[in-house]
Amino acid sequence: MNDLIFRQVRILDGSGGAEFIGDVSVREGRINEIGAVTEGLAPGGREIPADGAVLCPGLIDTHAHDDGAFFRHPGMEFKLSQGVTTVVSGNCGFSAIPADPTKDSVAASGGILAGLEGKFTDLDGYYAAALARQPAINNIMLVGHNTVRSLVMGDSKSAPNDLQLQEMQRHVTHALEQGACGFSSGLIYRPGRYSDTAEVTELAKMAAPFDALYTTHMRNEGDRLLEAVDESLQIAADSGVHLHISHHKAAGKGNWGKVRESLQRIDTALGQGQPVTLDVYPYTAGSGRMIEYFNLDRVSEELAEVVRIASCKAFREYEGRMLVDIAAHENISLTDLVIKILTAPLGDRTLCIHFIIDEADVETNLAHADMMVGSDGIPDLRGKPHPRLFGTFPRVLGHYVRERGVLSLPEAVRRMTSLSAKTFGLSERGEIKPGFWADLLMFRPDDVIDEATYDEPKTEASGIDMVVVNGQIALEFGQHSGVGSGQMLRYRRHPFGH
Ligand code: CU
Ligand code: ZN
């Protein structure tokens, strides 16, 4: 007997194939029948009329920093309201695990993972603690280089000695044994930036026996983008793992257009049989911890000109404003303003938004067949966060698919569901298939659009009718059910290929 039956719905099954109309039923958390449903409804079950809506697999956010959000905001409203049913956490080298409960994990992660609490030390412990809060959506984890390195070496700028390297390798292996989907790096951040190619390679090698991933926020995304791509390809080739490049972009006006050359290098590697995938967020601004982008001895005014403050404990009144406007208002130079913010008490926790990406590059990225979508949202809900936290996926479906025609709807759904599930080892997810877990999104393709803006970033999208997580209705016409049916997932590899 079925718990849910979607009647006469337009089905996009996640494979990239054309849509077809039929019924879809759900029983005990899994997809039961597709096409003509023969079994009846269980007592208390629901029959859902489609009214012209499309049903697709729940979307997968391949680039999340939600490690702490699963503790602080288990309702995960900012993701669920986009149709996201699974996130990949632990990106950019920052992960909740491994952890030493006697140390401040927030400090080590630069605040990106804020919200973590509890006494866990490893993935099993983190998963148990996160699950106890009944999360609204599913989560799978990467183990992060910055986290492992600061646990073993503090903020040391030297290369690890043999013992330190072995200890770091043990941490990475332990996480992979417990089900992490790969090893992530963030080589612009401290302490990852102090590591050389060899160190990262020796750690990425730990993922090879698990057939897991190496994901990277590359060492450079601007003037030295192409060198950074080469380094990433080399690390993955030498360690024998699948490379996934995070938030692919060419940062800074002088580099706009370089994503074409960068993608060419990736296509060459793919042509030679090297497994490579990528993700992108559909915006022309990045966001992160402001102190990582400025050298206080030589403040780049060119960068400061395109920076806006997202959240700032030191000067709340700056939130949501461009630095140029604040500087003009206070009659000080941009350099003095940057120094004032970053040297104030708690000023190093400031999050900023920087408009550094070309719109044409966003479209070039989205047109690439191995490009997934990752929000890179930082779930700090104070101030004015980057709108990608609430808007990423509806923006792809509404703006880039419907309004711009950069990619077709079935292809966009494939890249945000089955491609991501196969790459990140989310078994029995990412497609509407009998027996697969019932993570489902019902949306209206003519209406779906992001409503989150830079001025009003905490606004949920339009056109998302219903989201089902592991067979339970989690969101229905803007109402979050609070059912808390999310799971903590463990990696299971699918063969790479199209
Ligand atoms: Cu990131
Ligand atoms: Zn990053």
Coordinates of C-alpha atoms and ligand atoms in Angstrom, one line a residue:
M1 CA 0.0 0.0 0.0
N2 CA 1.3 3.5 -0.9
D3 CA 1.9 6.3 1.4
L4 CA 1.9 8.9 -1.3
I5 CA 0.6 8.9 -4.9
F6 CA 1.4 11.8 -7.3
R7 CA -1.3 11.7 -10.0
Q8 CA -0.7 12.5 -13.6
V9 CA 2.5 14.5 -13.0
R10 CA 5.1 15.6 -15.5
I11 CA 8.0 13.4 -14.6
L12 CA 11.7 14.4 -15.1
D13 CA 13.4 11.3 -13.7
G14 CA 16.9 12.9 -13.4
S15 CA 18.5 10.9 -16.2
G16 CA 18.4 13.8 -18.6
G17 CA 15.7 12.2 -20.7
A18 CA 12.5 14.0 -21.9
E19 CA 9.6 14.4 -19.5
F20 CA 6.7 12.0 -19.6
I21 CA 3.3 12.1 -17.8
G22 CA 2.3 9.4 -15.3
D23 CA 1.7 8.5 -11.6
V24 CA 4.5 8.1 -9.1
S25 CA 3.9 6.3 -5.8
V26 CA 5.9 6.2 -2.6
R27 CA 5.9 3.4 0.0
E28 CA 8.0 3.1 3.2
G29 CA 10.4 5.8 2.2
R30 CA 11.1 4.6 -1.3
I31 CA 9.7 5.1 -4.8
N32 CA 7.3 2.2 -5.5
E33 CA 5.6 2.5 -8.9
I34 CA 6.0 4.8 -11.8
G35 CA 3.6 5.2 -14.7
A36 CA 0.4 3.5 -13.9
V37 CA 0.1 2.9 -10.1
T38 CA -1.7 -0.4 -9.3
E39 CA -1.5 -0.5 -5.5
G40 CA -4.0 1.6 -3.4
L41 CA -3.4 4.1 -0.7
A42 CA -2.5 3.1 2.8
P43 CA -4.7 4.5 5.6
G44 CA -3.5 8.1 6.2
G45 CA -1.8 8.2 2.8
R46 CA -2.1 11.2 0.5
E47 CA -3.0 11.5 -3.1
I48 CA -1.4 14.6 -4.6
P49 CA -2.8 16.2 -7.7
A50 CA -0.1 17.7 -9.9
D51 CA -1.9 20.6 -11.6
G52 CA 0.7 20.8 -14.3
A53 CA 3.7 20.7 -12.0
V54 CA 6.9 18.7 -12.7
L55 CA 8.2 16.0 -10.4
C56 CA 11.9 15.4 -10.3
P57 CA 14.4 13.9 -7.8
G58 CA 15.2 16.1 -4.8
L59 CA 18.1 18.4 -5.7
I60 CA 21.7 17.8 -4.5
D61 CA 23.8 20.7 -3.3
T62 CA 27.3 19.5 -4.0
H63 CA 29.0 22.5 -2.3
A64 CA 27.7 23.2 1.2
H65 CA 29.2 24.5 4.4
D66 CA 26.3 23.1 6.5
D67 CA 28.3 21.1 9.0
G68 CA 27.3 23.4 11.8
A69 CA 23.9 24.3 10.3
F70 CA 22.7 20.7 11.0
F71 CA 23.1 21.7 14.7
R72 CA 22.0 25.3 14.7
H73 CA 19.2 25.1 12.0
P74 CA 18.1 21.5 11.7
G75 CA 15.1 22.6 9.8
M76 CA 17.5 23.7 7.0
E77 CA 14.8 26.0 5.6
F78 CA 17.3 27.8 3.3
K79 CA 18.0 24.6 1.5
L80 CA 14.7 22.7 1.7
S81 CA 12.8 25.7 0.3
Q82 CA 14.9 25.5 -2.9
G83 CA 14.0 21.8 -3.4
V84 CA 17.3 20.6 -2.0
T85 CA 17.1 17.2 -0.2
T86 CA 20.8 16.4 0.2
V87 CA 23.9 18.5 0.7
V88 CA 27.6 17.7 0.6
S89 CA 29.2 19.3 3.6
G90 CA 32.9 19.6 4.6
N91 CA 33.9 21.7 1.5
C92 CA 36.9 24.0 1.0
G93 CA 39.0 22.0 3.4
F94 CA 36.8 22.8 6.4
S95 CA 34.9 19.9 8.0
A96 CA 33.2 19.2 11.3
I97 CA 35.4 16.1 11.6
P98 CA 37.9 15.1 12.8
A99 CA 37.4 17.1 16.0
D100 CA 39.1 17.5 19.4
P101 CA 36.3 18.5 21.8
T102 CA 38.8 20.4 23.9
K103 CA 39.6 22.8 21.1
D104 CA 37.4 25.5 19.6
S105 CA 36.3 24.1 16.2
V106 CA 34.8 27.5 15.2
A107 CA 38.1 29.2 15.5
A108 CA 39.9 26.6 13.4
S109 CA 37.3 26.9 10.7
G110 CA 37.3 30.7 10.7
G111 CA 33.7 30.7 11.6
I112 CA 32.5 28.9 8.5
L113 CA 31.3 26.0 10.5
A114 CA 29.7 28.0 13.3
G115 CA 27.1 26.2 15.3
L116 CA 28.9 22.9 16.0
E117 CA 28.5 21.6 19.5
G118 CA 28.9 18.3 21.2
K119 CA 31.6 15.9 22.1
F120 CA 32.1 14.0 18.8
T121 CA 35.5 13.3 17.5
D122 CA 34.8 11.5 14.2
L123 CA 32.2 11.0 11.5
D124 CA 30.2 8.4 13.4
G125 CA 30.0 10.7 16.4
Y126 CA 29.1 13.8 14.3
Y127 CA 26.4 11.8 12.4
A128 CA 24.8 10.5 15.6
A129 CA 24.8 14.0 17.1
A130 CA 23.4 15.6 13.9
L131 CA 20.7 12.9 13.5
A132 CA 19.5 13.4 17.1
R133 CA 18.4 16.8 16.0
Q134 CA 16.1 15.3 13.3
P135 CA 17.4 17.2 10.3
A136 CA 15.0 18.2 7.5
I137 CA 17.4 17.0 4.8
N138 CA 20.2 14.5 4.1
N139 CA 23.9 15.2 4.5
I140 CA 27.1 13.5 3.3
M141 CA 30.5 14.7 4.3
L142 CA 34.0 15.4 3.0
V143 CA 36.9 15.4 5.3
G144 CA 38.8 18.7 5.1
H145 CA 42.5 19.4 4.8
N146 CA 42.5 22.6 6.8
T147 CA 40.7 20.9 9.6
V148 CA 43.0 17.9 9.7
R149 CA 46.1 20.1 9.3
S150 CA 45.2 22.4 12.1
L151 CA 44.3 19.5 14.4
V152 CA 47.7 17.9 13.8
M153 CA 50.0 20.9 13.2
G154 CA 48.2 23.9 14.6
D155 CA 48.9 27.0 12.5
S156 CA 52.4 25.8 11.5
K157 CA 53.6 27.2 8.2
S158 CA 56.1 24.4 7.6
A159 CA 55.8 21.2 5.8
P160 CA 54.7 18.2 7.9
N161 CA 57.4 15.8 9.2
D162 CA 56.9 12.1 8.5
L163 CA 55.0 11.6 11.8
Q164 CA 52.7 14.5 11.2
L165 CA 52.0 13.4 7.7
Q166 CA 51.1 9.9 8.9
E167 CA 48.9 11.3 11.6
M168 CA 47.0 13.4 9.1
Q169 CA 46.7 10.4 6.7
R170 CA 45.2 8.4 9.6
H171 CA 42.6 11.1 10.2
V172 CA 41.6 11.1 6.5
T173 CA 41.5 7.3 6.3
H174 CA 39.4 7.1 9.5
A175 CA 36.8 9.5 8.0
L176 CA 36.7 7.6 4.7
E177 CA 36.3 4.3 6.5
Q178 CA 33.3 5.7 8.3
G179 CA 31.7 6.8 5.1
A180 CA 33.0 10.3 4.1
C181 CA 32.8 10.7 0.3
G182 CA 36.2 12.3 -0.1
F183 CA 39.0 14.6 0.9
S184 CA 38.5 18.4 0.4
S185 CA 41.1 21.1 0.2
G186 CA 40.9 24.9 0.5
L187 CA 44.3 26.1 -0.6
I188 CA 43.7 29.8 -0.4
Y189 CA 42.8 29.5 3.3
R190 CA 44.9 29.1 6.4
P191 CA 46.5 26.6 7.0
G192 CA 45.9 24.9 3.7
R193 CA 47.8 27.7 1.8
Y194 CA 51.1 26.7 3.7
S195 CA 51.0 23.2 2.1
D196 CA 52.8 22.2 -1.0
T197 CA 51.5 20.0 -3.8
A198 CA 53.3 16.9 -2.4
E199 CA 51.6 17.2 1.0
V200 CA 48.1 17.5 -0.6
T201 CA 48.9 14.5 -2.9
E202 CA 50.0 12.3 -0.1
L203 CA 46.7 13.0 1.7
A204 CA 44.5 12.7 -1.4
K205 CA 46.1 9.2 -1.9
M206 CA 44.2 8.0 1.1
A207 CA 40.9 8.4 -1.0
A208 CA 42.2 6.0 -3.7
P209 CA 41.4 2.7 -2.0
F210 CA 37.9 3.9 -1.3
D211 CA 37.4 5.1 -4.9
A212 CA 36.5 8.4 -3.2
L213 CA 36.9 12.0 -4.4
Y214 CA 39.5 14.8 -4.1
T215 CA 37.5 18.1 -4.1
T216 CA 39.3 21.4 -4.1
H217 CA 38.9 25.1 -3.7
M218 CA 42.0 25.7 -5.8
R219 CA 45.1 27.6 -4.8
N220 CA 44.2 30.4 -7.1
E221 CA 41.0 31.4 -9.0
G222 CA 42.3 34.6 -10.6
D223 CA 45.7 35.5 -12.2
R224 CA 47.0 31.9 -11.7
L225 CA 43.8 30.0 -12.4
L226 CA 45.3 27.8 -15.1
E227 CA 48.3 26.9 -13.0
A228 CA 45.9 26.0 -10.2
V229 CA 43.9 23.8 -12.5
D230 CA 47.1 22.0 -13.6
E231 CA 48.1 21.5 -10.0
S232 CA 44.7 20.0 -9.2
L233 CA 44.8 17.7 -12.2
Q234 CA 48.3 16.6 -11.2
I235 CA 47.3 15.9 -7.5
A236 CA 44.4 13.8 -8.6
A237 CA 46.4 11.9 -11.3
D238 CA 49.3 11.2 -8.9
S239 CA 47.0 10.1 -6.1
G240 CA 44.7 8.1 -8.4
V241 CA 41.4 9.8 -7.4
H242 CA 38.5 11.5 -9.1
L243 CA 39.0 15.3 -9.1
H244 CA 36.1 17.6 -8.4
I245 CA 36.8 21.3 -8.8
S246 CA 34.7 23.5 -6.5
H247 CA 32.9 26.8 -7.5
H248 CA 34.8 27.1 -10.9
K249 CA 35.3 30.7 -11.8
A250 CA 37.8 33.3 -13.1
A251 CA 38.0 36.0 -10.4
G252 CA 38.9 39.6 -11.1
K253 CA 38.1 41.6 -14.3
G254 CA 41.5 41.0 -15.8
N255 CA 40.8 37.2 -15.8
W256 CA 37.3 37.2 -17.1
G257 CA 36.9 34.7 -19.9
K258 CA 39.6 32.4 -18.7
V259 CA 37.1 29.8 -17.6
R260 CA 37.0 28.7 -21.3
E261 CA 40.8 27.8 -21.2
S262 CA 40.3 26.2 -17.9
L263 CA 37.4 24.1 -19.1
Q264 CA 39.5 23.2 -22.2
R265 CA 42.2 21.7 -19.9
I266 CA 39.6 19.8 -18.1
D267 CA 38.1 18.5 -21.4
T268 CA 41.6 17.4 -22.4
A269 CA 42.0 15.5 -19.1
L270 CA 38.6 13.9 -19.6
G271 CA 39.5 12.9 -23.1
Q272 CA 42.6 11.1 -21.7
G273 CA 40.3 9.2 -19.3
Q274 CA 40.9 11.2 -16.1
P275 CA 37.7 11.5 -14.1
V276 CA 37.0 15.2 -13.5
T277 CA 33.8 17.0 -12.5
L278 CA 33.1 20.6 -11.3
D279 CA 30.4 22.8 -9.7
V280 CA 29.5 26.4 -9.9
Y281 CA 27.2 28.8 -8.1
P282 CA 24.9 30.9 -10.4
Y283 CA 26.0 34.4 -9.3
T284 CA 28.6 37.0 -10.2
A285 CA 29.7 37.5 -6.6
G286 CA 31.6 35.3 -4.2
S287 CA 31.5 35.3 -0.4
G288 CA 33.7 34.4 2.5
R289 CA 35.6 35.5 5.4
M290 CA 36.9 39.0 4.6
I291 CA 40.3 38.6 6.3
E292 CA 41.2 35.9 3.8
Y293 CA 41.0 38.2 0.8
F294 CA 43.0 41.2 2.1
N295 CA 46.7 41.7 2.9
L296 CA 46.6 44.4 5.6
D297 CA 50.1 45.6 4.7
R298 CA 49.0 46.3 1.1
V299 CA 45.2 46.5 0.9
S300 CA 44.0 46.0 -2.7
E301 CA 41.6 49.0 -3.3
E302 CA 40.6 47.4 -6.6
L303 CA 39.1 44.5 -4.6
A304 CA 37.8 46.8 -1.9
E305 CA 35.8 48.7 -4.5
V306 CA 33.6 45.6 -5.3
V307 CA 33.2 44.4 -1.7
R308 CA 30.0 44.5 0.3
I309 CA 29.6 43.6 4.0
A310 CA 27.5 40.5 4.7
S311 CA 27.8 40.1 8.4
C312 CA 30.0 42.1 10.8
K313 CA 30.0 41.6 14.5
A314 CA 32.2 44.7 15.0
F315 CA 30.1 47.1 13.0
R316 CA 26.5 45.9 12.6
E317 CA 25.6 49.1 10.8
Y318 CA 27.9 48.2 7.9
E319 CA 25.9 45.0 7.0
G320 CA 24.4 45.1 3.6
R321 CA 26.5 48.1 2.4
M322 CA 29.3 48.4 -0.1
L323 CA 32.7 49.5 1.3
V324 CA 32.8 52.4 -1.2
D325 CA 29.5 53.8 0.2
I326 CA 30.7 53.4 3.8
A327 CA 34.0 55.0 3.1
A328 CA 32.4 58.0 1.3
H329 CA 30.0 58.4 4.2
E330 CA 32.7 58.3 6.8
N331 CA 35.1 60.3 4.7
I332 CA 38.0 57.8 5.0
S333 CA 40.0 55.9 2.4
L334 CA 39.1 52.4 1.4
T335 CA 42.4 51.1 2.8
D336 CA 41.7 52.7 6.2
L337 CA 38.2 51.3 6.2
V338 CA 39.4 47.8 5.4
I339 CA 42.0 48.0 8.2
K340 CA 39.4 49.5 10.6
I341 CA 37.0 46.6 10.1
L342 CA 39.5 43.8 10.1
T343 CA 41.5 44.9 13.1
A344 CA 38.5 45.7 15.3
P345 CA 37.6 43.2 18.1
L346 CA 35.9 40.2 16.3
G347 CA 36.5 42.1 13.0
D348 CA 38.3 39.0 11.7
R349 CA 34.9 37.2 11.8
T350 CA 33.5 39.6 9.2
L351 CA 31.9 37.9 6.2
C352 CA 31.9 39.8 2.9
I353 CA 30.5 39.5 -0.6
H354 CA 32.7 40.4 -3.5
F355 CA 31.6 41.1 -7.1
I356 CA 34.4 39.5 -9.0
I357 CA 32.9 37.2 -11.6
D358 CA 31.7 37.8 -15.2
E359 CA 28.1 37.0 -16.1
A360 CA 29.3 35.4 -19.4
D361 CA 31.6 33.1 -17.4
V362 CA 28.7 31.9 -15.3
E363 CA 26.8 30.9 -18.5
T364 CA 29.9 29.2 -20.0
N365 CA 30.2 27.2 -16.8
L366 CA 26.6 26.2 -16.7
A367 CA 26.8 25.0 -20.4
H368 CA 29.5 22.4 -19.6
A369 CA 28.2 18.8 -19.4
D370 CA 30.1 17.9 -16.3
M371 CA 29.1 21.0 -14.3
M372 CA 27.0 20.5 -11.2
V373 CA 25.5 23.2 -9.0
G374 CA 26.8 23.9 -5.6
S375 CA 25.5 26.8 -3.5
D376 CA 28.6 27.5 -1.4
G377 CA 26.1 29.2 0.9
I378 CA 27.5 30.1 4.3
P379 CA 24.6 29.5 6.8
D380 CA 25.2 32.5 8.9
L381 CA 21.7 34.0 9.1
R382 CA 22.6 37.3 10.8
G383 CA 23.2 40.3 8.6
K384 CA 22.8 40.1 4.9
P385 CA 24.2 36.8 3.6
H386 CA 24.9 36.1 0.0
P387 CA 21.6 35.3 -1.7
R388 CA 23.0 32.0 -3.0
L389 CA 22.1 30.5 0.5
F390 CA 18.4 30.7 -0.4
G391 CA 18.4 31.2 -4.1
T392 CA 20.9 29.0 -6.0
F393 CA 18.8 26.2 -7.4
P394 CA 15.6 28.1 -8.3
R395 CA 17.9 30.6 -9.9
V396 CA 19.3 28.0 -12.2
L397 CA 15.8 26.6 -13.1
G398 CA 14.1 30.0 -13.5
H399 CA 16.8 32.3 -14.8
Y400 CA 19.4 30.2 -16.6
V401 CA 17.0 27.5 -17.9
R402 CA 13.7 29.4 -18.6
E403 CA 14.8 33.0 -19.1
R404 CA 18.2 32.5 -20.7
G405 CA 18.0 29.1 -22.3
V406 CA 21.6 28.2 -21.3
L407 CA 20.7 24.6 -20.7
S408 CA 17.5 22.6 -21.1
L409 CA 15.3 21.7 -18.1
P410 CA 15.9 17.9 -18.3
E411 CA 19.7 18.6 -18.5
A412 CA 19.6 21.0 -15.6
V413 CA 17.7 18.5 -13.5
R414 CA 20.2 15.8 -14.5
R415 CA 23.2 17.9 -13.4
M416 CA 21.5 18.8 -10.1
T417 CA 20.4 15.2 -9.3
S418 CA 21.7 12.0 -10.9
L419 CA 25.1 13.4 -12.0
S420 CA 25.7 14.7 -8.4
A421 CA 24.4 11.5 -6.8
K422 CA 26.7 9.3 -9.0
T423 CA 29.7 11.5 -8.4
F424 CA 29.3 11.9 -4.7
G425 CA 28.4 8.2 -4.1
L426 CA 24.8 8.8 -3.0
S427 CA 23.5 5.4 -3.8
E428 CA 19.8 4.8 -4.7
R429 CA 19.3 8.6 -4.9
G430 CA 19.2 11.2 -7.7
E431 CA 16.8 9.4 -9.9
I432 CA 13.1 8.6 -9.9
K433 CA 13.4 4.8 -10.1
P434 CA 11.5 2.0 -8.4
G435 CA 13.3 1.1 -5.2
F436 CA 15.2 4.4 -5.0
W437 CA 14.8 6.6 -1.9
A438 CA 11.9 8.9 -2.3
D439 CA 13.7 12.3 -2.3
L440 CA 11.4 14.3 -4.5
L441 CA 10.7 17.9 -5.7
M442 CA 7.5 19.0 -7.3
F443 CA 7.8 22.5 -8.9
R444 CA 6.2 24.7 -11.5
P445 CA 8.8 25.3 -14.3
D446 CA 6.9 28.4 -15.6
D447 CA 7.0 30.1 -12.2
V448 CA 10.1 28.8 -10.3
I449 CA 12.5 31.6 -9.5
D450 CA 14.8 32.8 -6.7
E451 CA 13.4 35.6 -4.7
A452 CA 16.5 36.2 -2.6
T453 CA 18.4 39.4 -3.5
Y454 CA 21.5 41.0 -2.1
D455 CA 19.2 43.5 -0.2
E456 CA 16.7 40.8 0.9
P457 CA 18.7 37.6 0.9
K458 CA 16.7 35.6 3.4
T459 CA 13.7 35.1 1.1
E460 CA 12.5 31.7 0.0
A461 CA 12.0 31.0 -3.7
S462 CA 8.7 30.8 -5.7
G463 CA 7.4 27.9 -7.7
I464 CA 8.4 25.1 -5.3
D465 CA 5.2 23.2 -4.5
M466 CA 6.4 20.2 -2.5
V467 CA 9.6 18.6 -1.2
V468 CA 9.7 15.0 0.0
V469 CA 12.7 13.7 2.0
N470 CA 13.0 9.9 2.4
G471 CA 9.3 9.5 1.6
Q472 CA 8.0 12.1 4.0
I473 CA 6.6 15.5 3.1
A474 CA 9.0 18.1 4.3
L475 CA 7.7 21.2 2.6
E476 CA 4.3 21.9 1.0
F477 CA 3.4 25.2 -0.6
G478 CA 5.7 27.2 1.6
Q479 CA 4.9 25.3 4.8
H480 CA 7.8 23.5 6.4
S481 CA 6.3 20.3 8.0
G482 CA 9.1 19.9 10.6
V483 CA 9.0 16.1 10.1
G484 CA 12.8 15.9 10.3
S485 CA 13.2 12.9 8.0
G486 CA 16.7 13.6 6.8
Q487 CA 19.5 11.0 7.0
M488 CA 23.3 11.1 7.4
L489 CA 24.6 9.3 4.3
R490 CA 27.6 7.1 3.7
Y491 CA 29.6 7.0 0.5
R492 CA 29.0 4.2 -2.0
R493 CA 30.8 4.6 -5.3
H494 CA 29.2 4.3 -8.7
P495 CA 31.4 3.9 -11.8
F496 CA 32.2 7.2 -13.4
G497 CA 31.0 7.9 -16.9
H498 CA 28.1 9.3 -18.9
Ligands
CU1 CU 33.1 26.7 -0.2
ZN2 ZN 35.6 27.6 -1.5

